[in-house]
Every structure is written in structure tokens, then in C-alpha cells.
XYZ file of C-alpha atoms in Angstrom:
653
model
C 119.947 42.227 59.848
C 116.906 41.654 58.136
C 115.538 43.751 55.428
C 116.465 46.395 52.942
C 115.399 49.362 54.954
C 115.959 49.031 58.576
C 119.099 47.072 57.983
C 120.419 48.342 54.736
C 120.122 52.000 55.574
C 121.543 51.744 59.022
C 124.590 50.045 57.662
C 124.936 51.779 54.349
C 124.494 55.085 56.024
C 126.734 54.420 58.939
C 129.443 52.657 56.988
C 129.397 53.625 53.367
C 127.779 57.032 53.848
C 126.471 57.113 50.326
C 122.989 57.944 49.101
C 121.538 57.521 45.694
C 119.012 60.286 46.085
C 118.538 63.378 48.155
C 117.143 63.202 51.658
C 113.520 64.112 52.105
C 112.920 67.463 53.820
C 113.443 67.257 57.564
C 114.990 63.806 57.435
C 118.418 62.214 57.209
C 116.926 59.350 55.154
C 116.421 59.484 51.414
C 112.850 59.161 50.147
C 113.545 55.602 48.928
C 114.982 54.677 52.313
C 111.955 56.144 54.082
C 109.556 54.103 51.951
C 111.616 50.958 52.433
C 111.833 51.491 56.195
C 108.075 52.045 56.442
C 107.497 48.855 54.450
C 109.823 46.909 56.722
C 108.177 48.137 59.901
C 104.718 47.379 58.522
C 105.724 43.804 57.624
C 107.380 43.367 61.037
C 104.242 44.560 62.861
C 101.996 42.274 60.803
C 104.350 39.343 61.367
C 104.436 40.094 65.088
C 100.627 40.082 65.179
C 100.442 36.714 63.383
C 103.156 35.326 65.642
C 101.267 36.403 68.779
C 98.043 34.937 67.380
C 99.807 31.629 66.612
C 101.212 31.388 70.166
C 97.808 32.232 71.699
C 96.188 29.591 69.492
C 98.816 27.039 70.552
C 98.089 27.844 74.223
C 94.284 27.703 74.097
C 93.892 24.997 71.439
C 96.958 22.744 71.760
C 95.240 19.987 69.787
C 95.010 22.228 66.670
C 98.739 22.214 65.959
C 98.222 22.713 62.241
C 96.455 26.072 62.651
C 99.158 27.336 65.020
C 101.940 26.259 62.627
C 100.104 27.872 59.723
C 99.977 31.212 61.553
C 103.658 30.975 62.540
C 104.579 30.018 58.952
C 102.648 33.016 57.572
C 104.469 35.299 60.031
C 107.869 33.967 58.962
C 106.983 34.305 55.262
C 106.074 37.985 55.740
C 109.562 38.863 56.985
C 111.293 36.266 54.782
C 110.945 38.409 51.644
C 113.116 41.317 52.867
C 115.539 38.953 54.642
C 116.202 36.828 51.552
C 116.228 39.950 49.340
C 118.884 41.598 51.529
C 120.958 38.394 51.609
C 120.791 38.014 47.809
C 121.705 41.701 47.314
C 124.751 41.288 49.553
C 125.947 38.324 47.464
C 125.679 40.354 44.237
C 127.207 43.493 45.769
C 129.604 42.383 48.545
C 130.041 44.798 51.443
C 130.834 44.702 55.111
C 127.254 44.900 56.318
C 126.349 42.165 53.823
C 127.856 39.561 56.164
C 125.070 40.262 58.636
C 122.403 40.006 55.919
C 123.770 36.627 54.846
C 124.054 35.234 58.385
C 120.485 36.238 59.282
C 119.184 34.721 56.016
C 121.081 31.473 56.734
C 119.780 31.387 60.308
C 116.195 31.802 59.113
C 116.588 29.110 56.416
C 118.101 26.837 59.060
C 115.100 27.432 61.348
C 112.778 26.517 58.490
C 114.768 23.398 57.722
C 114.483 22.223 61.346
C 110.783 23.072 61.523
C 111.264 25.840 64.091
C 108.814 28.331 62.566
C 108.635 30.493 65.670
C 112.398 31.189 65.529
C 112.151 31.766 61.743
C 109.556 34.480 62.393
C 110.774 36.037 65.628
C 114.454 36.307 64.681
C 114.003 38.792 61.766
C 111.385 40.748 63.747
C 113.832 41.295 66.627
C 116.502 42.394 64.167
C 114.212 44.856 62.362
C 113.137 46.579 65.589
C 116.756 46.606 66.769
C 117.824 48.393 63.610
C 115.089 50.980 63.951
C 116.671 51.908 67.292
C 120.129 51.940 65.651
C 118.828 54.237 62.940
C 117.561 56.741 65.442
C 120.917 56.721 67.233
C 122.913 57.280 64.051
C 120.580 60.018 62.828
C 120.723 61.708 66.224
C 124.498 62.139 65.890
C 124.084 63.655 62.414
C 121.690 66.418 63.340
C 124.541 68.943 63.738
C 125.559 68.272 60.140
C 121.991 68.537 58.867
C 121.477 71.840 60.704
C 124.174 73.468 58.548
C 122.243 72.614 55.393
C 119.145 74.418 56.675
C 121.128 77.655 56.841
C 121.661 77.742 53.080
C 118.070 78.693 52.203
C 116.501 81.920 53.378
C 114.802 85.053 52.090
C 116.724 88.135 51.087
C 115.761 91.803 50.803
C 117.117 92.738 47.368
C 117.842 96.426 46.746
C 116.822 97.308 43.182
C 118.741 99.903 41.113
C 115.968 102.435 41.819
C 116.400 101.941 45.578
C 113.238 99.901 46.123
C 113.407 96.722 48.204
C 111.707 93.417 47.435
C 111.901 89.990 49.053
C 113.459 87.178 46.984
C 114.755 83.671 47.614
C 118.483 83.848 48.347
C 119.017 81.152 45.703
C 118.238 83.755 43.022
C 120.981 86.172 44.146
C 124.090 86.733 42.006
C 127.470 88.279 42.809
C 127.175 92.077 42.749
C 123.599 92.196 44.064
C 122.979 94.474 47.023
C 120.808 93.318 49.914
C 119.459 94.833 53.102
C 119.779 92.782 56.296
C 117.593 93.947 59.175
C 117.710 92.928 62.841
C 116.562 89.308 63.132
C 117.321 88.515 59.466
C 119.773 85.873 58.343
C 122.607 87.088 56.090
C 121.554 85.552 52.746
C 125.029 85.082 51.186
C 128.707 85.911 51.647
C 129.293 89.576 51.052
C 130.979 92.878 51.834
C 129.324 95.308 54.236
C 128.748 98.565 52.333
C 127.145 100.514 55.167
C 125.725 100.085 58.648
C 126.821 98.401 61.847
C 125.441 95.319 63.603
C 126.252 92.361 65.845
C 126.186 89.042 63.959
C 125.683 85.610 65.501
C 128.100 83.368 63.548
C 128.009 80.402 65.962
C 126.365 77.963 63.493
C 129.213 78.504 61.025
C 132.349 79.332 62.999
C 131.533 77.913 66.411
C 132.258 81.355 67.895
C 129.835 82.090 70.744
C 130.668 85.819 70.965
C 128.843 87.943 68.327
C 130.893 89.451 65.504
C 130.760 93.244 65.306
C 130.199 93.933 61.609
C 130.863 97.345 60.084
C 131.523 98.873 56.675
C 134.311 97.206 54.723
C 134.092 93.839 56.557
C 133.409 90.490 54.910
C 130.490 88.525 56.383
C 129.307 84.926 55.986
C 125.974 83.806 54.643
C 123.956 82.051 57.370
C 124.956 84.486 60.150
C 122.054 86.111 62.067
C 121.801 89.889 62.464
C 121.108 90.465 66.165
C 120.709 94.244 65.921
C 121.297 97.143 63.594
C 120.858 97.518 59.840
C 123.369 96.371 57.215
C 123.612 96.868 53.484
C 125.721 94.186 51.896
C 127.098 93.584 48.415
C 126.942 89.858 47.580
C 130.350 88.371 46.686
C 129.855 84.560 46.763
C 126.724 82.435 46.453
C 125.660 78.790 46.427
C 128.463 76.229 46.419
C 131.096 78.974 46.200
C 130.011 80.559 49.483
C 131.651 79.732 52.790
C 128.576 77.804 53.936
C 128.368 75.979 50.586
C 131.970 74.849 50.967
C 131.229 73.822 54.577
C 128.375 71.576 53.485
C 130.378 70.090 50.586
C 133.219 69.184 52.940
C 130.795 67.717 55.492
C 129.205 65.537 52.817
C 132.638 64.385 51.705
C 133.594 63.525 55.290
C 130.354 61.644 55.856
C 130.937 59.470 52.778
C 134.482 58.549 53.779
C 135.293 55.248 55.464
C 137.401 55.084 58.621
C 140.639 53.038 58.271
C 139.400 50.308 60.619
C 136.295 49.859 58.445
C 138.489 49.321 55.367
C 140.519 46.763 57.365
C 137.362 44.857 58.331
C 136.195 44.872 54.700
C 139.477 43.293 53.644
C 138.878 40.256 55.861
C 135.084 40.046 55.486
C 135.208 36.920 53.307
C 137.516 35.077 55.707
C 135.258 36.003 58.634
C 132.222 34.545 56.886
C 134.022 31.251 56.239
C 135.161 31.092 59.892
C 131.606 31.640 61.200
C 130.174 28.912 58.936
C 132.924 26.566 60.084
C 132.147 27.234 63.775
C 128.405 26.733 63.133
C 129.091 23.432 61.315
C 131.342 22.166 64.127
C 128.706 23.153 66.699
C 126.045 21.173 64.793
C 128.366 18.199 64.375
C 129.363 18.008 68.053
C 126.072 18.930 69.762
C 123.489 17.951 67.150
C 121.626 20.982 68.499
C 119.952 23.061 65.795
C 119.255 25.959 68.182
C 122.922 26.147 69.135
C 123.927 26.258 65.468
C 121.357 28.965 64.677
C 122.453 30.912 67.751
C 126.075 30.849 66.516
C 125.018 32.292 63.135
C 123.043 35.102 64.795
C 125.634 35.829 67.485
C 128.411 36.130 64.897
C 126.694 39.076 63.133
C 129.456 41.714 63.481
C 127.159 44.763 63.656
C 128.569 46.224 66.850
C 132.143 45.880 65.601
C 131.276 47.201 62.149
C 129.417 50.205 63.571
C 132.120 51.077 66.117
C 134.284 53.143 63.737
C 131.677 54.940 61.584
C 129.453 55.809 64.550
C 132.472 57.350 66.309
C 133.546 59.155 63.135
C 130.084 60.601 62.463
C 129.818 61.897 66.028
C 133.366 63.347 65.861
C 132.735 65.081 62.532
C 129.446 66.524 63.824
C 131.142 67.875 66.972
C 133.981 69.343 64.898
C 131.465 71.120 62.635
C 129.796 72.598 65.708
C 133.182 74.117 66.652
C 133.775 75.604 63.196
C 136.153 72.796 62.186
C 135.549 70.989 58.892
C 137.187 67.600 58.518
C 137.377 66.293 54.953
C 137.653 62.606 55.935
C 137.374 60.560 59.104
C 140.903 59.275 58.414
C 142.292 62.734 59.242
C 140.266 62.786 62.442
C 142.384 59.833 63.559
C 145.670 61.225 62.196
C 145.351 64.327 64.371
C 145.933 62.302 67.525
C 149.542 61.368 66.636
C 151.057 64.596 65.272
C 154.536 65.504 66.515
C 155.438 68.775 64.760
C 153.906 71.982 63.418
C 154.749 73.770 60.160
C 152.961 77.114 60.018
C 152.695 79.954 57.500
C 152.942 83.587 58.633
C 150.847 85.896 56.480
C 147.125 85.302 56.892
C 147.742 82.469 59.357
C 149.674 83.816 62.343
C 148.946 87.349 61.147
C 145.859 88.984 59.647
C 147.401 89.153 56.191
C 146.544 92.819 55.707
C 148.301 96.047 56.551
C 147.258 97.820 59.738
C 148.379 101.077 61.298
C 150.886 100.167 63.986
C 151.898 103.601 65.274
C 151.954 107.343 64.458
C 155.088 109.451 64.994
C 153.538 112.930 64.916
C 155.438 116.212 64.931
C 154.845 118.723 67.673
C 151.750 120.733 66.917
C 150.489 118.315 64.278
C 146.969 118.574 65.671
C 144.148 116.048 66.037
C 143.290 115.692 62.378
C 146.295 113.549 61.370
C 144.314 110.287 61.137
C 141.319 111.875 59.392
C 143.594 113.632 56.870
C 145.617 110.457 56.201
C 142.418 108.421 55.742
C 140.942 111.011 53.380
C 144.041 111.063 51.177
C 144.268 107.253 51.366
C 140.713 106.920 50.046
C 141.834 108.583 46.812
C 144.307 105.782 45.950
C 144.121 102.018 45.353
C 147.590 101.331 46.774
C 147.529 98.743 49.656
C 149.004 101.306 52.089
C 146.415 103.869 51.068
C 143.579 101.346 51.401
C 144.764 100.400 54.905
C 144.754 104.068 55.956
C 141.406 104.777 54.284
C 139.723 102.198 56.527
C 140.696 104.084 59.694
C 137.772 106.503 59.410
C 134.105 106.067 58.482
C 133.264 107.380 55.018
C 130.966 110.011 56.508
C 133.915 111.530 58.410
C 136.336 111.849 55.471
C 137.537 115.340 54.630
C 136.624 116.972 51.334
C 139.379 116.795 48.690
C 139.845 118.683 45.430
C 142.324 118.487 42.559
C 143.451 114.950 43.493
C 146.735 113.893 41.824
C 148.231 110.446 42.346
C 152.017 110.283 41.945
C 152.587 106.738 40.668
C 154.640 104.743 43.146
C 155.107 107.754 45.434
C 151.780 108.836 46.917
C 148.794 111.209 46.663
C 148.562 115.002 46.574
C 145.270 116.918 46.906
C 143.799 120.271 47.902
C 142.110 120.506 51.318
C 140.599 123.310 53.381
C 144.009 123.703 55.092
C 145.946 123.845 51.835
C 147.780 121.283 49.675
C 148.138 117.952 51.495
C 150.473 115.069 50.604
C 150.571 111.422 51.670
C 153.244 109.015 50.515
C 156.801 107.682 50.561
C 159.793 109.757 51.819
C 160.796 110.369 48.162
C 157.515 112.230 47.557
C 158.387 114.916 50.091
C 161.867 115.314 48.598
C 160.208 116.033 45.243
C 157.797 118.507 46.837
C 160.640 120.224 48.714
C 159.142 119.527 52.130
C 161.536 118.970 55.029
C 160.766 115.854 57.088
C 162.014 114.391 60.350
C 164.373 111.377 60.021
C 162.702 108.295 58.521
C 161.990 105.788 61.335
C 163.684 102.370 61.337
C 160.689 100.103 60.739
C 160.126 96.607 59.229
C 157.157 97.489 57.092
C 155.621 100.234 54.929
C 156.015 103.864 56.041
C 153.871 106.771 54.864
C 154.529 110.440 55.534
C 151.878 113.173 55.842
C 152.214 116.896 55.168
C 149.827 119.811 54.703
C 150.489 123.300 53.379
C 154.222 122.538 53.109
C 154.525 121.487 56.774
C 155.410 117.890 57.639
C 152.985 116.426 60.207
C 153.742 112.760 60.886
C 155.137 109.385 59.898
C 152.569 106.583 59.825
C 154.051 103.136 60.441
C 152.125 100.140 59.061
C 152.617 96.408 59.493
C 150.832 93.111 59.296
C 149.513 92.518 62.825
C 149.908 89.298 64.794
C 146.621 87.599 65.676
C 146.036 88.026 69.409
C 145.387 84.315 69.978
C 148.517 83.114 68.096
C 150.843 82.935 71.105
C 148.306 80.972 73.209
C 147.458 78.615 70.344
C 151.093 77.662 69.686
C 151.736 77.197 73.408
C 148.735 74.822 73.599
C 150.110 72.774 70.694
C 153.485 72.501 72.430
C 151.697 71.156 75.510
C 149.897 68.623 73.276
C 153.174 67.139 72.024
C 153.995 69.383 69.050
C 157.091 70.901 70.614
C 158.870 71.064 67.257
C 157.498 74.152 65.468
C 158.688 75.613 62.169
C 157.721 78.992 60.662
C 157.720 79.145 56.860
C 157.136 82.474 55.149
C 157.841 84.275 51.921
C 158.439 87.494 53.911
C 161.792 89.094 54.767
C 164.003 87.446 57.400
C 163.925 90.438 59.751
C 160.105 90.421 59.797
C 159.972 86.624 60.250
C 162.544 86.658 63.065
C 160.659 89.390 64.914
C 157.362 87.515 64.685
C 158.996 84.190 65.588
C 160.366 85.718 68.784
C 156.880 87.009 69.607
C 155.198 83.586 69.335
C 158.066 81.437 70.593
C 159.263 79.835 67.327
C 163.021 79.687 66.789
C 163.143 77.494 63.641
C 162.374 79.968 60.838
C 162.653 79.738 57.061
C 162.132 83.186 55.475
C 161.705 84.188 51.803
C 160.451 80.654 51.094
C 158.988 79.816 47.700
C 156.162 77.233 47.380
C 158.759 74.587 46.405
C 160.848 75.476 49.466
C 157.824 75.003 51.730
C 157.086 71.632 50.134
C 160.690 70.476 50.550
C 160.769 71.466 54.234
C 157.569 69.536 54.924
C 158.909 66.481 53.074
C 162.114 66.829 55.080
C 160.133 66.777 58.323
C 158.422 63.536 57.305
C 161.734 62.003 56.145
C 163.235 62.769 59.568
C 160.477 60.794 61.273
C 158.186 63.652 62.306
C 154.449 63.782 61.674
C 153.775 67.436 60.808
C 150.573 69.432 60.907
C 150.839 72.055 58.148
C 148.797 75.255 58.627
C 148.401 77.884 55.895
C 145.951 79.947 53.882
C 147.409 81.002 50.557
C 148.115 79.674 47.099
C 151.805 79.385 47.988
C 150.862 77.012 50.854
C 148.835 74.531 48.787
C 151.748 72.160 47.989
C 152.853 72.046 51.630
C 149.260 71.519 52.838
C 148.907 68.518 50.549
C 152.247 67.033 51.609
C 151.720 67.255 55.397
C 150.301 64.376 57.430
C 147.411 66.738 58.141
C 146.917 70.017 56.254
C 144.856 72.767 57.914
C 143.573 75.765 55.927
C 142.337 79.024 57.430
C 138.843 79.230 56.025
C 137.695 82.799 56.516
C 139.985 84.378 53.947
C 141.816 81.355 52.581
C 142.453 80.897 48.880
C 140.258 78.344 47.115
C 143.232 76.179 46.124
C 144.411 76.116 49.765
C 140.963 74.999 50.888
C 140.947 72.304 48.208
C 144.406 71.044 49.242
C 143.687 70.981 52.982
C 142.379 68.057 55.002
C 140.846 70.316 57.646
C 139.407 73.831 57.359
C 139.032 76.283 60.264
C 136.049 78.386 59.217
C 136.541 81.023 61.892
C 140.339 81.110 61.360
C 140.881 81.086 65.144
C 144.216 79.347 65.741
C 143.071 78.034 69.131
C 140.867 75.585 67.254
C 144.053 73.698 66.305
C 144.262 72.525 69.913
C 140.551 71.666 69.819
C 141.222 69.484 66.750
C 143.902 67.479 68.542
C 141.933 67.068 71.785
C 138.788 65.997 69.906
C 140.814 63.513 67.868
C 142.251 61.934 70.996
C 138.797 61.747 72.546
C 137.525 60.024 69.372
C 140.374 57.529 69.464
C 139.653 56.678 73.100
C 135.943 56.224 72.265
C 136.786 54.054 69.256
C 139.023 51.797 71.336
C 136.189 51.231 73.830
C 133.746 50.581 70.967
C 136.048 48.003 69.344
C 136.449 46.244 72.698
C 132.649 46.198 73.156
C 132.015 45.060 69.582
C 134.696 42.369 69.433
C 134.493 41.166 73.031
C 130.691 40.995 73.120
C 130.509 39.142 69.785
C 133.116 36.563 70.850
C 131.346 36.054 74.190
C 127.922 35.476 72.590
C 129.397 33.107 69.980
C 131.112 31.096 72.722
C 127.909 30.918 74.806
C 125.912 29.911 71.726
C 128.414 27.231 70.628
C 128.377 25.586 74.070
C 124.566 25.622 74.210
C 124.462 27.950 77.229
C 121.748 30.126 75.645
C 119.285 27.232 75.866
C 116.315 26.214 73.738
C 115.629 29.763 72.535
C 119.306 30.359 71.787
C 118.860 32.108 68.432
C 116.376 34.656 69.772
C 118.437 35.332 72.900
C 121.485 35.795 70.673
C 119.504 38.270 68.534
C 118.493 40.306 71.604
C 122.061 40.302 72.992
C 123.408 41.239 69.552
C 121.151 44.301 69.310
C 122.032 45.279 72.863
C 125.760 45.354 71.994
C 125.033 47.468 68.926
C 123.099 49.991 70.975
C 125.911 50.090 73.574
C 128.388 50.995 70.827
C 126.111 53.721 69.445
C 125.453 55.060 72.940
C 129.175 55.254 73.688
C 129.795 57.073 70.384
C 126.953 59.450 71.247
C 128.831 60.534 74.398
C 131.209 62.394 72.075
C 128.395 64.817 71.270
C 128.829 66.316 74.754
C 132.354 67.500 73.809
C 132.336 71.312 73.958
C 135.191 73.826 74.055
C 134.069 77.458 74.112
C 136.818 79.973 73.409
C 137.108 83.465 74.794
C 136.940 86.411 72.438
C 140.176 88.266 71.754
C 140.152 91.891 70.717
C 140.380 92.082 66.936
C 142.412 95.194 66.136
C 141.010 97.331 63.394
């Protein structure tokens, strides 16, 4: 297509996805690309004016042929510079879109050689305006990606050591800083809620339409909007290390990647060019019709076919980002459509990955203060069981403790208003000489509670199953992943119990990272195409080995995120089904686009070769060519209407 800007960007951006410099504010184009595009449009408008003047002169003063030809020649020279420049650049740096540059340059040189100055001028002008329309279409499908980047910069209310508050740019924050987030403010960085309660809109990051109820002790994402309430947050991750920073990095990586079909077309680009030149030469030899030959060169520009895959991929990646799904490469977007099995981790994936109070077996007459007492004693210890119990009650409602003594590996003893209280393992009460009821049979940690020598209750803790897990796995079975395997490092009894709950019978418990890797490799060796889902360091090898690796993004380990092909920012397992359905929709769209691109190009070439396009064959071919390109982009744009809201499940505390 003619020119460095309108053509080069639309193709570089849509196909190669690489930029040499940063985009200008508020634009998907780099500053160099903006200047080049403006230059191209200016030249095209000037050339169009000269062309119109030449045609008017030819109509009103037909005897002054020389003046008319001079005006048409000047018009063609104006657009010749970018056309020849683009063609020369494509010879020095071969690429897929370079074929189009070369064909347009050849067509224009051919028009000059035959004395058809009007075609030499009008042909590049049509192509430039066509590519401006293409550019708008491509940029339109990228706006969802760009919107994420805007969330990274905001103001923050920094709390100084003396308690005073001042406004700063969130880029100046460091881990450990404390910030105040008022109603209407954007959370400036990832952090831990120290105090307060509020509803947060996380839709731009996680795709979750229902607000998140944030309270003390919860982790929150930078970029979320505080709808009500007042929060004080300690910053934990900033910049590229934050959740949003990782989101944007992955999106940029996905945008730069090339779909498999694009790589296939690049492989045969040289052969295609030779074939087109051969057809054009045969057309000239048989018909002796210069217009037919020029029309063949223009019609053979493979823009629609070349744009079919990247336009679909860009739209698919943008839609996925809107749903809180980050796809590292467009190749994985295609792989998702053909998966046949699921390999899933337990802790942090099917479950929350943290201990939660499952039940309380209280003694008769234990009273109403069991939970408050357990939480108060738990707050005095750093043990995971103690921390889980401490979170059951707000800090303001904790009971006063004195003379706190932690028995290493056993529990905590402290003085309360009711006397000496103890929280810990059954062995602790044996040491203290306190009689207890029989220890319950439970797959998970157990803590006892006593006060003033009287045993009050057993507190049973466990890692809780995510409420959406059962539905998510059922959806995947319906989508063709009927073979499901649970891999976990946990005990067999725990794994079997959870497997029965979610409907998985194939279970491998007490699995080491190497065991997980071997099972995934075994799945592939047996002819299955597994999706591997995990969140931890011990899952990273398996994630890398699977056909598609999916990491849970909210609390996932950095190495797991780095090993995965797809990241679920909101960690909602139902988005696995969304991934597969979106992938299949993308594949269907791509198939239609390839048919449009290939079929339309072949049809125009055939019409041009047989002289059906008439005396203005090259210009008609140019118009038809741009029409096919816009059809492809329009069809890809239909993907942007894909939307799957998910209902909110109760998140147990």
C-alpha cells in the first residue's frame, strides 16, 4: 500500500506488533508514526487536488493536453516518493506486508511506463485513504488494551510518619508506604488493607462486575476504584511488579506476537511474489493490455489475507483482557480451542490456599465468647493456625491479654479477665493438666481452647474449596475436557475428599514438582492435549510443559506467572470456560476472514487477468482490494461484542 505511514503502520502494527518508540499520549500510534501518517495524508490530499485540477483542465481545455498531463504527472510524483520509499524499504527488510509495497510500486512504475499518469496518481491515493480506514479499525480493537495502561498513573494520598497526608504521584510510592484511599479515589498500588471497609470496583482489572468488599487484612489491586468508605493501605507492590504492571507487560507481549498463520504466510511470501509477477507477465503477453496487467498487480496485494489473523488475534486478546484473562501470545488463543484434558492443582487453585475455620465443636456452657477468645489468643502468635483464627474478629473487638507466653509448637497461653486462657494442640492441654473431650477425626489442623482450667471447644480448620470450582469443572467437561486429573502435594485423604466434591476421580496426591511434570508429559505422550492450571512454585514445571498453562493471578507466585501462557487475574475458575469459548469464537472468525481474504483476492485477480475490470482496471482493483480489507477488519471487530458476565459467589471469610 503506498507509503510509510498509512501503509507501514497499519501492517507493522497489525502484523508485527512492534514499535520503536512509545506511543504518544492518547494514541495507539508512536510519535514517528503519527508524523509519517500526517505527511502521507497531506501528500495524498495535495495529489488529489492536482489530479482533480488536471481532469477539469482536460475537460474544459481538451486542446491543452500538455498542461493536463503536467498536472497529472505532478500529482503522481507527490505520492511516488512514499510509494517508492516503502517498496525500497521492503526489499532491504523483507516482511509480509512488504509484498504489498512492492506490488503497488511496480503497478505505479508500470502506469508511468505506459503513459497512464492518471492511474499512476490515483492508485496510491486510493490505497493511502484505504489504509487510513484500516488504521482506525485496528486501533478501535486495541482500545481495551490501551485503557489498562491509563490505570497505572494516578494520584495517591501518602500518610507521613507524623500522620499528615499529602498528595503525590503514585509513581513515587515505594513498598511499605501507607496511603489513604477515599471514596471515588483509585487505589494507587497493590497493597494490604490496614484499616477501614469499602466496596471496590475491580472490573477494569479482573473483569468482575460485582464490587469487591474490602476490609482489614485483604490484599487489593492497584487501579481498583473505591466506591464508598475509607481505606488505609500499606503498599506492597509497585510499578512493573504490581498486578496491573504485570497485566500490561503480558498484553504488550501478546500484541507483539505473530499468529501461526501469519508465520506460515511469511514462509511463502517470496514464492507468492514470483507467482504474481508470472501471472501479470502472462496477462500482458496474451492480452497486450497494460491496464489488465496493472490490475493484476494491484488485485494480488494480499492485505485482506495478511490482516485476517492479526486483526482477529488483537480483537480476541482485547476481549480476553476485558474479562480479566491475560493471554501471553496469540498462538495460545488458538491452542485453547482444541484442548482435551485438564490437569489442575489443589491448593490456591481449587481451594483458597489458606486456612479457614470450618467448624466449632463447643462444650456445653462454653458461652458466646469462644470465637473472640480464640481470635485474641491467635493474634499473639505467628503460627498459620493462629493467624487464621486471628482474622475472625476485627482488631477493635479483640480481648485484652496479659502475660502472653507462646509454647513453641504447642500453642499460646495468656491471662484474660476470665483467668488463664490457652489455645493450641491437644498436647498443650495434657501439659497444662486440662481435661478435654475426645479429639475429633478431622483432615486438617485442630486447635483446642480452654479458660481458667475449663475446656471450651475444639476449632476445626481446613483449606476451603472455592465456591465456583464445581461449576467451572463441570463447564470444562461439557466443552470436551472430560478427562480431568487432580495433582497435589497434599495428603491422599484430603485430595480424595476434595476430588469427590468437585467430581474428579483421577487423583495424584503428595506429588512433587517432578511428579507433576511427569504426569503432564505422560498426558501428552498418550495423545491428550492438557490444560494445566496452577498457582505455586511447585506448579511452574507442569505449567510450562502443558499445551496451555494457566496461572491464577491474584495470589500466584511470580515464577508460576512467568511459566504460564495465560493468567486469570481474578482467579475465578469459571473464566477457564470463557477462555475456551472465546478461543473457539476466534477460530470461527479467523476461518471466515481467511475465506474472505483468499477468495476475494483470487476473484479480483481472475477478473483483472481476463480484462473484466475494463479500462480503469487498476483503480477498480484498488477499490475492491480496500473493500475486502475493511470486510476482514469489520468481521474481526464483531469479536469485541463477546461478553460473559459471571455471577458473584459468596467468598467465605
